[in-house]
Amino acid sequence: MRIDVALLPESGIKGDVSDTVCIVLDIFRATSSMITAISNGSRSIIPVSSIEDAYRAAEQLADPLLAGERQSIRIEGFHFGNSPFEFSADKVRDKTIVMTTTNGTIAIKTAEHAFLTLLGSFINARAVCQAAKRQKRDILLICAGTDGMFSLEDSLCAGLLVDIINTDGSYALTDAALGVHVLYKGAGAALGEIAGKGRNGKRLADLGLQKEIDYCLRADSVTAVPVYREGKITACTL
């Protein structure tokens, strides 16, 4: 078995992934927010690529909630943006959410042909690694990136997941997996500070959202593991 990392979605899904477990990472903030919503009782999340697709999907559902952002700003007319703090239990319990984000929902959809697609972040790191390892298959970590470019916080999280998954040394690591692991280990206690210096971290900080940065980097604060299959995200029960 091996662990590989796609530093951008389009760079990783090139071959057959039908026997591979994929973990999609969009730390600031799509997967962190989706994990939070599922943890707080959302029935399901429908990820779509565009605003138009979001409205079309919502028309097919009874009483859906619309969530999404463009360049970190909530889409006008939507119930939620992309802040994990918006997806509180009193608002999302038993609700279906249609969601579109700049990078995260697109990355999720690139993995729809995988054996299993899970959503990961710092906040559910250990739980998502345990769910992936139980499958006893190759694992591909997919970093959503930002506007088609490398994302520091996604790669740091990928490095943490490599560290957790391969504690016993039973997986072979590709160069990309080795690289993000070195990045994560090198960050050490300064991981939060380093992640905050990346483009997304700076953008959120400039918007006065430092508390969201801190939340998204808080390792193992929830145990929910969302799974994406047949076009929707639900709680993993594997």
Tab-separated table of C-alpha atoms in Angstrom:
chain	number	residue	atom	x	y	z
A	1	MET	CA	0.000	0.000	0.000
A	2	ARG	CA	1.110	3.558	-0.603
A	3	ILE	CA	0.240	7.140	0.234
A	4	ASP	CA	0.313	9.760	-2.501
A	5	VAL	CA	-0.524	13.455	-2.425
A	6	ALA	CA	-2.014	15.624	-5.146
A	7	LEU	CA	-0.895	19.175	-4.412
A	8	LEU	CA	-3.701	20.303	-6.736
A	9	PRO	CA	-6.784	18.280	-7.735
A	10	GLU	CA	-5.982	18.260	-11.442
A	11	SER	CA	-2.476	16.917	-10.784
A	12	GLY	CA	-3.624	13.878	-8.846
A	13	ILE	CA	-6.655	12.329	-10.491
A	14	LYS	CA	-5.047	11.076	-13.682
A	15	GLY	CA	-5.198	7.322	-13.389
A	16	ASP	CA	-7.701	4.765	-12.139
A	17	VAL	CA	-8.661	5.522	-8.523
A	18	SER	CA	-11.433	2.944	-8.305
A	19	ASP	CA	-9.399	0.998	-5.730
A	20	THR	CA	-8.035	4.072	-3.912
A	21	VAL	CA	-9.247	5.912	-0.829
A	22	CYS	CA	-9.181	9.667	-1.431
A	23	ILE	CA	-9.151	12.279	1.325
A	24	VAL	CA	-9.986	15.788	0.135
A	25	LEU	CA	-8.475	18.716	2.047
A	26	ASP	CA	-9.560	22.342	1.836
A	27	ILE	CA	-8.583	23.644	5.252
A	28	PHE	CA	-9.541	27.332	4.862
A	29	ARG	CA	-12.451	26.563	4.839
A	30	ALA	CA	-14.624	24.201	2.793
A	31	THR	CA	-13.829	20.792	4.266
A	32	SER	CA	-13.502	22.253	7.767
A	33	SER	CA	-16.987	23.749	7.416
A	34	MET	CA	-18.492	20.582	5.927
A	35	ILE	CA	-17.033	18.442	8.693
A	36	THR	CA	-18.492	20.869	11.218
A	37	ALA	CA	-21.920	20.765	9.561
A	38	ILE	CA	-21.993	16.953	9.507
A	39	SER	CA	-20.759	16.864	13.104
A	40	ASN	CA	-23.627	19.182	14.049
A	41	GLY	CA	-26.248	16.930	12.518
A	42	SER	CA	-26.680	18.018	8.908
A	43	ARG	CA	-28.463	15.239	7.012
A	44	SER	CA	-26.383	15.760	3.873
A	45	ILE	CA	-24.420	18.279	1.829
A	46	ILE	CA	-24.664	18.505	-1.951
A	47	PRO	CA	-21.399	19.930	-3.357
A	48	VAL	CA	-21.697	21.703	-6.702
A	49	SER	CA	-19.263	23.636	-8.852
A	50	SER	CA	-21.190	26.787	-9.698
A	51	ILE	CA	-23.793	29.171	-8.319
A	52	GLU	CA	-26.147	28.193	-11.130
A	53	ASP	CA	-25.742	24.504	-10.252
A	54	ALA	CA	-26.514	25.345	-6.622
A	55	TYR	CA	-29.847	26.922	-7.523
A	56	ARG	CA	-30.699	24.039	-9.852
A	57	ALA	CA	-29.916	21.456	-7.163
A	58	ALA	CA	-31.898	23.387	-4.560
A	59	GLU	CA	-34.976	23.354	-6.797
A	60	GLN	CA	-35.027	19.552	-6.578
A	61	LEU	CA	-35.006	19.486	-2.754
A	62	ALA	CA	-37.501	20.228	-0.018
A	63	ASP	CA	-36.429	23.124	2.215
A	64	PRO	CA	-32.681	23.130	1.398
A	65	LEU	CA	-30.107	25.567	2.720
A	66	LEU	CA	-27.717	27.296	0.329
A	67	ALA	CA	-24.101	27.812	1.335
A	68	GLY	CA	-21.142	29.155	-0.579
A	69	GLU	CA	-18.460	31.745	-1.143
A	70	ARG	CA	-16.397	33.350	-3.827
A	71	GLN	CA	-12.986	34.663	-2.745
A	72	SER	CA	-13.967	34.088	0.922
A	73	ILE	CA	-17.112	36.254	0.691
A	74	ARG	CA	-20.612	34.776	1.118
A	75	ILE	CA	-22.605	34.582	-2.096
A	76	GLU	CA	-25.415	37.100	-2.090
A	77	GLY	CA	-28.775	35.514	-1.317
A	78	PHE	CA	-27.300	32.358	0.227
A	79	HIS	CA	-28.115	31.318	3.807
A	80	PHE	CA	-24.468	30.703	4.709
A	81	GLY	CA	-21.028	31.547	3.474
A	82	ASN	CA	-18.109	29.246	4.207
A	83	SER	CA	-17.472	29.891	7.894
A	84	PRO	CA	-17.535	26.823	10.151
A	85	PHE	CA	-19.162	28.973	12.826
A	86	GLU	CA	-22.242	29.433	10.640
A	87	PHE	CA	-23.039	25.705	10.586
A	88	SER	CA	-24.252	25.429	14.179
A	89	ALA	CA	-26.485	22.551	15.275
A	90	ASP	CA	-29.527	24.769	15.715
A	91	LYS	CA	-29.286	25.820	12.059
A	92	VAL	CA	-28.226	22.636	10.247
A	93	ARG	CA	-29.535	19.655	12.213
A	94	ASP	CA	-31.532	17.361	9.884
A	95	LYS	CA	-31.075	19.845	7.026
A	96	THR	CA	-29.720	19.319	3.522
A	97	ILE	CA	-27.204	21.945	2.422
A	98	VAL	CA	-26.328	22.740	-1.188
A	99	MET	CA	-22.809	24.163	-1.217
A	100	THR	CA	-20.466	25.739	-3.754
A	101	THR	CA	-17.019	27.142	-2.956
A	102	THR	CA	-14.151	28.554	-4.964
A	103	ASN	CA	-11.949	25.482	-4.608
A	104	GLY	CA	-13.241	22.836	-2.202
A	105	THR	CA	-16.397	21.609	-3.887
A	106	ILE	CA	-14.565	21.341	-7.200
A	107	ALA	CA	-11.832	19.247	-5.566
A	108	ILE	CA	-14.420	16.936	-4.012
A	109	LYS	CA	-16.081	16.277	-7.342
A	110	THR	CA	-12.775	15.310	-8.966
A	111	ALA	CA	-12.668	12.297	-6.643
A	112	GLU	CA	-16.132	10.964	-7.377
A	113	HIS	CA	-14.794	7.799	-9.042
A	114	ALA	CA	-12.598	6.769	-6.117
A	115	PHE	CA	-13.262	3.606	-4.146
A	116	LEU	CA	-14.050	5.877	-1.208
A	117	THR	CA	-13.877	9.666	-0.861
A	118	LEU	CA	-13.567	11.175	2.613
A	119	LEU	CA	-13.343	14.794	3.755
A	120	GLY	CA	-10.455	15.741	5.997
A	121	SER	CA	-8.983	18.660	7.874
A	122	PHE	CA	-6.940	19.295	10.978
A	123	ILE	CA	-10.144	19.216	13.008
A	124	ASN	CA	-10.863	15.526	12.246
A	125	ALA	CA	-7.338	14.408	11.365
A	126	ARG	CA	-7.075	11.280	13.479
A	127	ALA	CA	-10.642	10.170	12.807
A	128	VAL	CA	-10.370	10.493	9.017
A	129	CYS	CA	-7.024	8.663	9.016
A	130	GLN	CA	-8.516	5.782	10.988
A	131	ALA	CA	-11.432	5.535	8.563
A	132	ALA	CA	-9.061	5.509	5.585
A	133	LYS	CA	-6.690	2.936	7.061
A	134	ARG	CA	-9.525	0.509	7.763
A	135	GLN	CA	-9.970	0.100	4.005
A	136	LYS	CA	-6.454	-1.375	3.603
A	137	ARG	CA	-5.991	0.316	0.235
A	138	ASP	CA	-3.786	2.958	-1.346
A	139	ILE	CA	-4.562	6.447	-0.065
A	140	LEU	CA	-4.500	9.652	-2.101
A	141	LEU	CA	-4.608	12.975	-0.258
A	142	ILE	CA	-6.062	15.693	-2.499
A	143	CYS	CA	-5.224	19.310	-1.677
A	144	ALA	CA	-7.833	21.707	-3.051
A	145	GLY	CA	-5.310	24.507	-3.563
A	146	THR	CA	-6.351	28.069	-4.309
A	147	ASP	CA	-7.335	29.229	-7.776
A	148	GLY	CA	-5.225	26.503	-9.324
A	149	MET	CA	-2.167	27.236	-7.179
A	150	PHE	CA	-0.398	25.492	-4.302
A	151	SER	CA	-1.988	26.034	-0.881
A	152	LEU	CA	0.268	26.011	2.179
A	153	GLU	CA	-2.338	25.047	4.785
A	154	ASP	CA	-3.673	22.122	2.717
A	155	SER	CA	-0.165	20.719	2.307
A	156	LEU	CA	0.612	21.115	6.005
A	157	CYS	CA	-2.523	19.140	6.822
A	158	ALA	CA	-1.591	16.496	4.256
A	159	GLY	CA	1.728	16.167	6.052
A	160	LEU	CA	-0.046	15.604	9.365
A	161	LEU	CA	-2.245	12.914	7.820
A	162	VAL	CA	0.798	11.156	6.363
A	163	ASP	CA	2.341	11.247	9.835
A	164	ILE	CA	-0.743	9.692	11.444
A	165	ILE	CA	-1.458	7.104	8.751
A	166	ASN	CA	2.111	5.861	8.448
A	167	THR	CA	3.015	5.716	12.134
A	168	ASP	CA	3.851	2.030	11.781
A	169	GLY	CA	5.727	2.463	8.500
A	170	SER	CA	3.424	0.081	6.637
A	171	TYR	CA	2.841	2.421	3.675
A	172	ALA	CA	5.211	3.373	0.893
A	173	LEU	CA	5.361	7.145	0.414
A	174	THR	CA	5.600	8.880	-2.931
A	175	ASP	CA	7.875	11.912	-3.283
A	176	ALA	CA	4.851	14.170	-2.826
A	177	ALA	CA	3.879	12.389	0.390
A	178	LEU	CA	7.465	12.596	1.655
A	179	GLY	CA	7.563	16.275	0.757
A	180	VAL	CA	4.451	17.303	2.676
A	181	HIS	CA	5.547	15.196	5.626
A	182	VAL	CA	8.879	17.016	5.741
A	183	LEU	CA	6.979	20.320	5.505
A	184	TYR	CA	4.700	19.374	8.401
A	185	LYS	CA	7.508	18.093	10.618
A	186	GLY	CA	9.606	21.160	9.871
A	187	ALA	CA	6.790	23.480	10.917
A	188	GLY	CA	6.643	21.949	14.372
A	189	ALA	CA	5.138	24.165	17.054
A	190	ALA	CA	5.037	27.089	14.602
A	191	LEU	CA	2.508	25.349	12.307
A	192	GLY	CA	-0.309	27.773	13.079
A	193	GLU	CA	1.878	30.803	12.512
A	194	ILE	CA	3.236	29.384	9.258
A	195	ALA	CA	-0.202	28.433	7.931
A	196	GLY	CA	-1.439	31.912	8.732
A	197	LYS	CA	1.264	33.425	6.534
A	198	GLY	CA	-0.059	31.692	3.433
A	199	ARG	CA	-2.279	33.466	0.931
A	200	ASN	CA	-5.532	32.115	2.345
A	201	GLY	CA	-4.489	32.733	5.922
A	202	LYS	CA	-3.629	36.342	5.160
A	203	ARG	CA	-6.887	36.863	3.286
A	204	LEU	CA	-8.963	35.565	6.202
A	205	ALA	CA	-6.945	37.574	8.707
A	206	ASP	CA	-7.458	40.721	6.626
A	207	LEU	CA	-11.205	40.033	6.777
A	208	GLY	CA	-11.027	39.882	10.587
A	209	LEU	CA	-11.480	36.105	10.696
A	210	GLN	CA	-8.517	35.022	12.835
A	211	LYS	CA	-10.849	32.958	15.046
A	212	GLU	CA	-11.785	30.901	11.997
A	213	ILE	CA	-8.131	30.275	11.187
A	214	ASP	CA	-7.554	29.095	14.756
A	215	TYR	CA	-10.614	26.820	14.602
A	216	CYS	CA	-9.604	25.232	11.293
A	217	LEU	CA	-6.119	24.440	12.636
A	218	ARG	CA	-7.303	22.867	15.911
A	219	ALA	CA	-6.358	19.214	15.497
A	220	ASP	CA	-8.817	16.477	16.469
A	221	SER	CA	-11.512	18.762	17.829
A	222	VAL	CA	-14.284	16.662	16.211
A	223	THR	CA	-14.673	12.984	15.344
A	224	ALA	CA	-17.067	13.264	12.388
A	225	VAL	CA	-15.830	11.863	9.068
A	226	PRO	CA	-17.913	12.925	6.058
A	227	VAL	CA	-18.025	10.634	3.036
A	228	TYR	CA	-18.838	11.713	-0.521
A	229	ARG	CA	-20.712	9.249	-2.687
A	230	GLU	CA	-23.349	9.451	-5.397
A	231	GLY	CA	-23.266	13.229	-5.418
A	232	LYS	CA	-23.778	13.919	-1.738
A	233	ILE	CA	-21.851	14.121	1.513
A	234	THR	CA	-23.093	12.289	4.588
A	235	ALA	CA	-21.641	10.996	7.835
A	236	CYS	CA	-19.321	8.031	7.323
A	237	THR	CA	-20.606	4.909	9.058
A	238	LEU	CA	-17.842	2.505	7.949
